[in-house]
XYZ file of C-alpha atoms in Angstrom:
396
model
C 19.213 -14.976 3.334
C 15.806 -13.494 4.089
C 13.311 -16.531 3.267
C 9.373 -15.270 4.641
C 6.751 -16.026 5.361
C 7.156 -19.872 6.863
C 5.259 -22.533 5.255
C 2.027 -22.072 7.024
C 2.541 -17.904 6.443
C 3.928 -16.395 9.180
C 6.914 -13.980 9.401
C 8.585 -14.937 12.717
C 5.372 -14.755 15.001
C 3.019 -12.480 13.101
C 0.609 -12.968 9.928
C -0.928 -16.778 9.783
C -4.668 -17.794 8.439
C -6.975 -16.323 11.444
C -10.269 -16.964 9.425
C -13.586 -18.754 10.210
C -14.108 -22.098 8.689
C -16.405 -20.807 6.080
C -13.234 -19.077 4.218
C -10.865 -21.966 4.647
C -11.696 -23.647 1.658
C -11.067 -20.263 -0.438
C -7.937 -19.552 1.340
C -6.616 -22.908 0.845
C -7.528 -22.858 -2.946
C -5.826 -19.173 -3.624
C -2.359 -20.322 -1.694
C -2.308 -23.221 -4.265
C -3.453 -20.993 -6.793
C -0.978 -19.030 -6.591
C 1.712 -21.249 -5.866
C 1.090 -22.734 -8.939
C 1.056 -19.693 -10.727
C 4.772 -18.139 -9.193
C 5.903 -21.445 -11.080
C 4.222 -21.098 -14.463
C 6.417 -19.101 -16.974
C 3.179 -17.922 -18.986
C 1.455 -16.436 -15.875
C 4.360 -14.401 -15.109
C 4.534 -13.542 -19.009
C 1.396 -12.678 -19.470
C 1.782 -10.194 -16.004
C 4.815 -8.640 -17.380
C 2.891 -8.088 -20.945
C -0.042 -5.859 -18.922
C 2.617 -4.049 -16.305
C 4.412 -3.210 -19.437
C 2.003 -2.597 -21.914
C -1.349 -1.558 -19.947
C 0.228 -0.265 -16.738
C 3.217 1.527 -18.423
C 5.912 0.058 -16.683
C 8.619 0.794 -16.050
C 7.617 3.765 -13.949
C 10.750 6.404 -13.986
C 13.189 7.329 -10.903
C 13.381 10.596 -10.976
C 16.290 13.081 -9.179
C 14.350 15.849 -7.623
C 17.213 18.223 -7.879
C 14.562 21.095 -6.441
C 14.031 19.469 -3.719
C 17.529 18.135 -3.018
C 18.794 21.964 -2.994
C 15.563 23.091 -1.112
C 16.277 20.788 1.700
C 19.980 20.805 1.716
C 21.624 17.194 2.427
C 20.861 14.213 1.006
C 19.912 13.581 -2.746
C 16.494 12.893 -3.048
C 15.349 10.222 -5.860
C 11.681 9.628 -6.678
C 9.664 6.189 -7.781
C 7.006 7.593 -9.758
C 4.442 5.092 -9.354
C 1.974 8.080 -9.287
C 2.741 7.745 -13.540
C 1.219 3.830 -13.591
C -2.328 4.034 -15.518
C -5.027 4.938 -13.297
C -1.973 7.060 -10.987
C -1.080 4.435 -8.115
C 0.997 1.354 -7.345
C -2.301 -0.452 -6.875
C -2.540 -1.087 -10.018
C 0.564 -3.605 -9.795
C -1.386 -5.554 -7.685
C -4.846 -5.504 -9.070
C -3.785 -6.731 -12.155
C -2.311 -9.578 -10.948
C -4.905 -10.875 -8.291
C -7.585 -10.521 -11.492
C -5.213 -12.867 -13.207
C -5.111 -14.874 -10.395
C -8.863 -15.058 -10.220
C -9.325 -16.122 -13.827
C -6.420 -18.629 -13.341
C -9.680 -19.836 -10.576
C -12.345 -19.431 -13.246
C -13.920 -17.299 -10.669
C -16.013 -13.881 -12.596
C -16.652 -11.725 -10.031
C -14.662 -9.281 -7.996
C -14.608 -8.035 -4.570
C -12.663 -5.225 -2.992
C -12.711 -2.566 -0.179
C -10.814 0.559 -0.760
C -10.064 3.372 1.645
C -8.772 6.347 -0.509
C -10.446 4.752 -3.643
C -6.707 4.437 -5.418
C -6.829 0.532 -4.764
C -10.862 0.490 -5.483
C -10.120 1.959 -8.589
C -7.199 0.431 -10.105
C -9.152 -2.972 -9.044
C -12.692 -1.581 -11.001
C -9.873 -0.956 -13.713
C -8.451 -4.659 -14.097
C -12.168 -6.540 -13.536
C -13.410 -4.087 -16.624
C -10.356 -4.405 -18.752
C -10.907 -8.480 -17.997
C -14.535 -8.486 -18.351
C -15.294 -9.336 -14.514
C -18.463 -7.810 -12.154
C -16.834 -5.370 -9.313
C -17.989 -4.537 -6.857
C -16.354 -2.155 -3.700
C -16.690 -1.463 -0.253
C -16.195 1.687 1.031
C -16.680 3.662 4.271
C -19.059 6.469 4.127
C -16.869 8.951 5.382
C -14.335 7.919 2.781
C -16.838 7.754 -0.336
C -17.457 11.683 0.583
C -13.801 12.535 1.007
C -12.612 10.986 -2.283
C -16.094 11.430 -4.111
C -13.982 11.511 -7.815
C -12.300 8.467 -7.333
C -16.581 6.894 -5.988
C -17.056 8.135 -9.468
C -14.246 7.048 -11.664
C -15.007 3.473 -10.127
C -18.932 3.858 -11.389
C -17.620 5.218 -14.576
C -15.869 1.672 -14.815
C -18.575 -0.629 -14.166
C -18.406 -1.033 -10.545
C -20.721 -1.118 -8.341
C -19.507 1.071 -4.818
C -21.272 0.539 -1.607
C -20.912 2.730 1.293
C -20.257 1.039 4.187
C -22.031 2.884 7.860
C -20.774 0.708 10.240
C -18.270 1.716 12.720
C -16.325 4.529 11.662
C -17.379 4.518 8.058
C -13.349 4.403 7.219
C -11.220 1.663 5.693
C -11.384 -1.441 8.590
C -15.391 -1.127 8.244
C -14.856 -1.409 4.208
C -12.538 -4.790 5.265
C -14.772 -5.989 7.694
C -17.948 -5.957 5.138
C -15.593 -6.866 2.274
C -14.739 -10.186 4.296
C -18.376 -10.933 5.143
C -19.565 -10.845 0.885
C -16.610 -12.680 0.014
C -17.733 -15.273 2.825
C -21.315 -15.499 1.202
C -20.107 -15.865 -2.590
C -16.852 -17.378 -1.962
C -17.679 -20.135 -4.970
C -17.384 -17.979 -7.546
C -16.323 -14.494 -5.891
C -12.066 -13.701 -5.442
C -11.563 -10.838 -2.940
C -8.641 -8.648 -4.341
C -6.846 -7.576 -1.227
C -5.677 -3.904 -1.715
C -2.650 -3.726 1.025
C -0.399 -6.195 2.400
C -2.764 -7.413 5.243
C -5.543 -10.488 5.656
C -4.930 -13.938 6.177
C -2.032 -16.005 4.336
C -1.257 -15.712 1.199
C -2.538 -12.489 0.798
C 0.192 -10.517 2.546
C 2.693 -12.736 0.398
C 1.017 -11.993 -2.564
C 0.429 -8.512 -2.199
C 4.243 -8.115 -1.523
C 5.119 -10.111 -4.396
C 3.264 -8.254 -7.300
C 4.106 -4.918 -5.288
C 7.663 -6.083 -5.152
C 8.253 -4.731 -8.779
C 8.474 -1.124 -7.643
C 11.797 -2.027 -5.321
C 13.137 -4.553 -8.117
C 13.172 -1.513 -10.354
C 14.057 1.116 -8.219
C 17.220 -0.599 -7.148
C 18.320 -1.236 -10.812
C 17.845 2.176 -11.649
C 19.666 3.559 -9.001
C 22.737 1.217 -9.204
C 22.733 2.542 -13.008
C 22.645 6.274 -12.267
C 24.748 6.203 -8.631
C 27.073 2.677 -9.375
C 25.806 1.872 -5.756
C 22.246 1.749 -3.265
C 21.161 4.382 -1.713
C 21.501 5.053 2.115
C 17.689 4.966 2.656
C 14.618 3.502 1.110
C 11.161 5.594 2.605
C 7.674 5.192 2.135
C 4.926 5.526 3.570
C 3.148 3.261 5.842
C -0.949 2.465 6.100
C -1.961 -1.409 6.077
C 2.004 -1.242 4.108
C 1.851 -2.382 0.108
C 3.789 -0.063 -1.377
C 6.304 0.081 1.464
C 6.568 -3.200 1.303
C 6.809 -3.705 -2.110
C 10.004 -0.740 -2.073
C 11.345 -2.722 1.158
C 11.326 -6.459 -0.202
C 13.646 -6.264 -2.762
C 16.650 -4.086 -0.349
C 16.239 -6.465 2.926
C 19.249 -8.408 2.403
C 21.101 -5.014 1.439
C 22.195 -4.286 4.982
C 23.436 -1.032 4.533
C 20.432 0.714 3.251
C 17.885 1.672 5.928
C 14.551 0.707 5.408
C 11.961 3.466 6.858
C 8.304 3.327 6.949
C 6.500 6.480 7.748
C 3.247 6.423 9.769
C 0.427 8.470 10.327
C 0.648 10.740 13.309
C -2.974 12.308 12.595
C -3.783 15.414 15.328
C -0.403 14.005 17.558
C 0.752 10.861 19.222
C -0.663 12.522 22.305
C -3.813 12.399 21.157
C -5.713 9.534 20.192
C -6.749 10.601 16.610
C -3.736 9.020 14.800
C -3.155 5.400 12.488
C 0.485 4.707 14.500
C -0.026 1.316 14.099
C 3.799 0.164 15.358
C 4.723 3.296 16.866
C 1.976 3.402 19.270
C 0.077 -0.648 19.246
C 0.317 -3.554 20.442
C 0.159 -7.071 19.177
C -2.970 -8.356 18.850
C -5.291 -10.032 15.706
C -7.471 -8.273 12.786
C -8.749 -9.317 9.452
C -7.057 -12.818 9.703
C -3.612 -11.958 10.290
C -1.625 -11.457 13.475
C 0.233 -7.632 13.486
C 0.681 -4.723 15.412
C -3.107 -2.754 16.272
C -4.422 -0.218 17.798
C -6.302 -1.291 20.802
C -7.470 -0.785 24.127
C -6.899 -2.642 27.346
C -9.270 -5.324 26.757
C -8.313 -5.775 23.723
C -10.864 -3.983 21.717
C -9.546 -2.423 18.344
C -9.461 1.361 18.564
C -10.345 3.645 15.340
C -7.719 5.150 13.417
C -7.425 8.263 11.985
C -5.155 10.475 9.413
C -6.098 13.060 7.212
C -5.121 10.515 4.560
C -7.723 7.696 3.340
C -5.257 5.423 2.585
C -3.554 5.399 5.473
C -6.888 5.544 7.975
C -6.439 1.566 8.978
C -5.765 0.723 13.026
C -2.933 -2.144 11.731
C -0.419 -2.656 9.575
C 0.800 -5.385 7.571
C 2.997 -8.858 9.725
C 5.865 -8.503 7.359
C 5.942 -4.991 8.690
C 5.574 -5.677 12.051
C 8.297 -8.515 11.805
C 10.756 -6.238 10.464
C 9.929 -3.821 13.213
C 10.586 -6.726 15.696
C 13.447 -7.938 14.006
C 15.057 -4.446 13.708
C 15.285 -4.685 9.947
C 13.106 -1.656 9.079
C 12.665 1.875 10.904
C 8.879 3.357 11.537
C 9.031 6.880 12.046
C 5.692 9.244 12.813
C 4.068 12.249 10.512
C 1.613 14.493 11.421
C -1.320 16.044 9.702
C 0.053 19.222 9.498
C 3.800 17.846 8.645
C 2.294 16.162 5.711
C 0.603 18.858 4.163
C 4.051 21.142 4.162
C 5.527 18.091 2.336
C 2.311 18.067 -0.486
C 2.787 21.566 -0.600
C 6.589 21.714 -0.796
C 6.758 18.950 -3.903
C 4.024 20.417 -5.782
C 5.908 24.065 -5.581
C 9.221 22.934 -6.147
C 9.472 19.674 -8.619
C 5.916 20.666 -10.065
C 4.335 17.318 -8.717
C 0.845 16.768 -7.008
C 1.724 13.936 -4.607
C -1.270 12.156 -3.018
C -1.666 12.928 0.898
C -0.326 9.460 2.067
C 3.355 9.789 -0.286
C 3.096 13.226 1.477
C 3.718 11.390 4.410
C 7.313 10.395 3.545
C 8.256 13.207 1.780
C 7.686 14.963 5.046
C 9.686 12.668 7.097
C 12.807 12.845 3.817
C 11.771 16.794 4.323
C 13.416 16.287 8.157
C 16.022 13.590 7.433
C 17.619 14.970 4.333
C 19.319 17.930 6.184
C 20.840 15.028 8.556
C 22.569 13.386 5.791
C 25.448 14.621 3.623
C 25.043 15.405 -0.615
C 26.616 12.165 -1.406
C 23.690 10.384 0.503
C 20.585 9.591 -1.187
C 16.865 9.015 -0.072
C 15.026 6.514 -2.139
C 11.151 7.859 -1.676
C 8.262 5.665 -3.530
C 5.675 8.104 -4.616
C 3.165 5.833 -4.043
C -0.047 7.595 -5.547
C -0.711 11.431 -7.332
C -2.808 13.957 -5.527
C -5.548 14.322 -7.876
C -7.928 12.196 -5.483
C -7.362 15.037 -2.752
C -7.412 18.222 -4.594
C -10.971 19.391 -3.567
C -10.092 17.920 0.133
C -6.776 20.280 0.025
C -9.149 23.185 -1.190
C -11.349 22.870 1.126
C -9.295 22.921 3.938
C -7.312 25.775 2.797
C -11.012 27.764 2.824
C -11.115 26.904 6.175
C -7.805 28.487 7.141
């Protein structure tokens, strides 16, 4: 039976609380927190009323029967999570670190966001719970996804662009990190992805977990059995993880994560954190990186926001290790055929990082027979990168 993280939060040799003293006394509280809270039958309760009731939950798996004929092959099932409120699975989990946060009796909010999906669905929980907000983003990300700069404004936030470094998502982390350090007493930092220091990859999993929990029963009630394949894609890894958690003792489905592949693996303008790292320490966890010789962590890149991060999350990298999951590549270019290919045959807008694995089910589908089935999570709609899309198509 798959039991992780340990007691002091690592998956086999990766995760753990790499932090400076100045955090350990907020690190230590929010594990407690929260093991409290996994306990207490009117935390949970009062989640379940706001994924159900505010989110929309359940989100729907839907057959793309389009698709499934387009490709040829397997059957291809979607979990919409691009329906939740606000259009994301972020919202699963920014819901219930705001609950967390009040369960604290802290009032203000901190986040970083890279595409602005988790920034947003986090501005979205501290209004609807009457918390200050405030987000880090880089600069070159707060011009890429200017709507979603906005729709966080619209809700009270306050966004700050963030010029250090490469102006992408690990600069948002780093300066994230560094207010939380400075207001820690009355300040909770929701975590967007399944990354940081103990418990936050543990508790990212667990509120993300819902999207596997409810994919699986829906499945087993349409099919009477799993599917062959669970995919998603793969940035700092919440929403893979949250598809993944629920199917690892399932041995017989295959668990693949899709990474970004940016210009090429052969280049060095790519986020292939697994595929193309090596072990090393970020952000208070221990995971595969992207780094030079010395040691030095190297700057990612994807045409995606979301998935613009040089690491990705230890419960990843231990089922890498461990042989568990699959982590398979997806170019710029690759990506964009998939965003184009759902939108013109199922009618759906799926945001550039989901692109990623519908790209990768675009070349595994035709390997697999019709009475196989690929479980994708949409993890996110493409409204965020319409005028990015447009844009790039002018250039062509």
């Amino acid at each position: 039976m798959y039991q992780q993280p340990d007691n002091k939060g690592f998956y086999g040799e990766f995760g753990g609380q790499f932090v400076p003293e100045t955090l350990m006394y907020a690190v230590k509280e929010l594990t407690q927190t929260y093991e409290e809270a996994k306990k207490d039958p009117e935390f949970q309760e009062t989640l379940d009323y706001y994924l159900k009731q505010y989110v929309g939950r359940e989100t729907p798996l839907y057959y793309a029967d389009n698709l499934t004929k387009h490709l040829g092959g397997a059957k291809i099932y979607l979990k919409r999570e691009d329906l939740n409120h606000t259009g994301a699975h972020k919202i699963n989990n920014a819901i219930g670190q705001v609950l967390l946060a009040k369960r604290m009796g802290k009032n203000k909010i901190v986040a970083e966001t890279g595409a602005g999906q988790h920034g947003v669905a986090t501005a979205t929980a501290a209004a609807l719970f009457g918390m200050e907000c405030i987000i880090f983003m880089g600069e070159v990300d707060v011009k890429r996804q200017e709507l979603n700069v906005f729709r966080m404004e619209l809700l009270g936030a306050k966004v700050e662009s963030v010029v250090s470094g490469s102006r992408t998502l690990k600069d948002a982390v780093n300066e994230a990190l560094r207010y939380w350090v400075a207001t820690v007493e009355d300040t909770h930092y929701v975590l967007g992805s399944a990354l940081g220091p103990h418990p936050f990859p543990e508790i990212v999993r667990d509120f993300q977990s819902v999207i596997g929990t409810e994919a699986k029963q829906q499945y087993l009630e349409v099919e009477g059995k799993l599917p062959e394949v669970a995919l998603a894609c793969v940035g700092g890894g919440s929403n893979s993880i949250g598809l993944f958690y629920p199917f690892i003792n399932d041995k017989d489905v295959r668990l693949i994560g899709v990474e970004a592949a940016g210009k090429g693996l052969d280049t060095e303008e790519h986020a292939a954190s697994i595929t193309k790292g090596d072990v090393g320490v970020l952000h208070g966890s221990k995971m595969h990186l992207l780094q030079d010789d010395d040691g030095q962590v190297l700057e990612a890149f994807s045409i995606s926001a979301g998935l613009d991060y040089p690491g990705i999350g230890p419960e990843h990298s231990h089922l890498y290790t461990s042989g568990r999951a699959e982590y398979k590549t997806i170019t710029d270019e690759e990506a964009l055929e998939g965003f184009h290919l759902l939108s013109r045959t199922e009618g759906i807008i799926p945001a550039l990082e989901s692109s990623h694995a519908i790209a990768y089910a675009m070349k595994l589908a035709k390997e697999m027979s019709p009475e196989e089935s690929i479980l994708i999570c949409l993890s996110g709609r493409g409204d965020k990168d319409v005028q990015q899309i447009k844009e790039r198509m002018a250039q062509e």
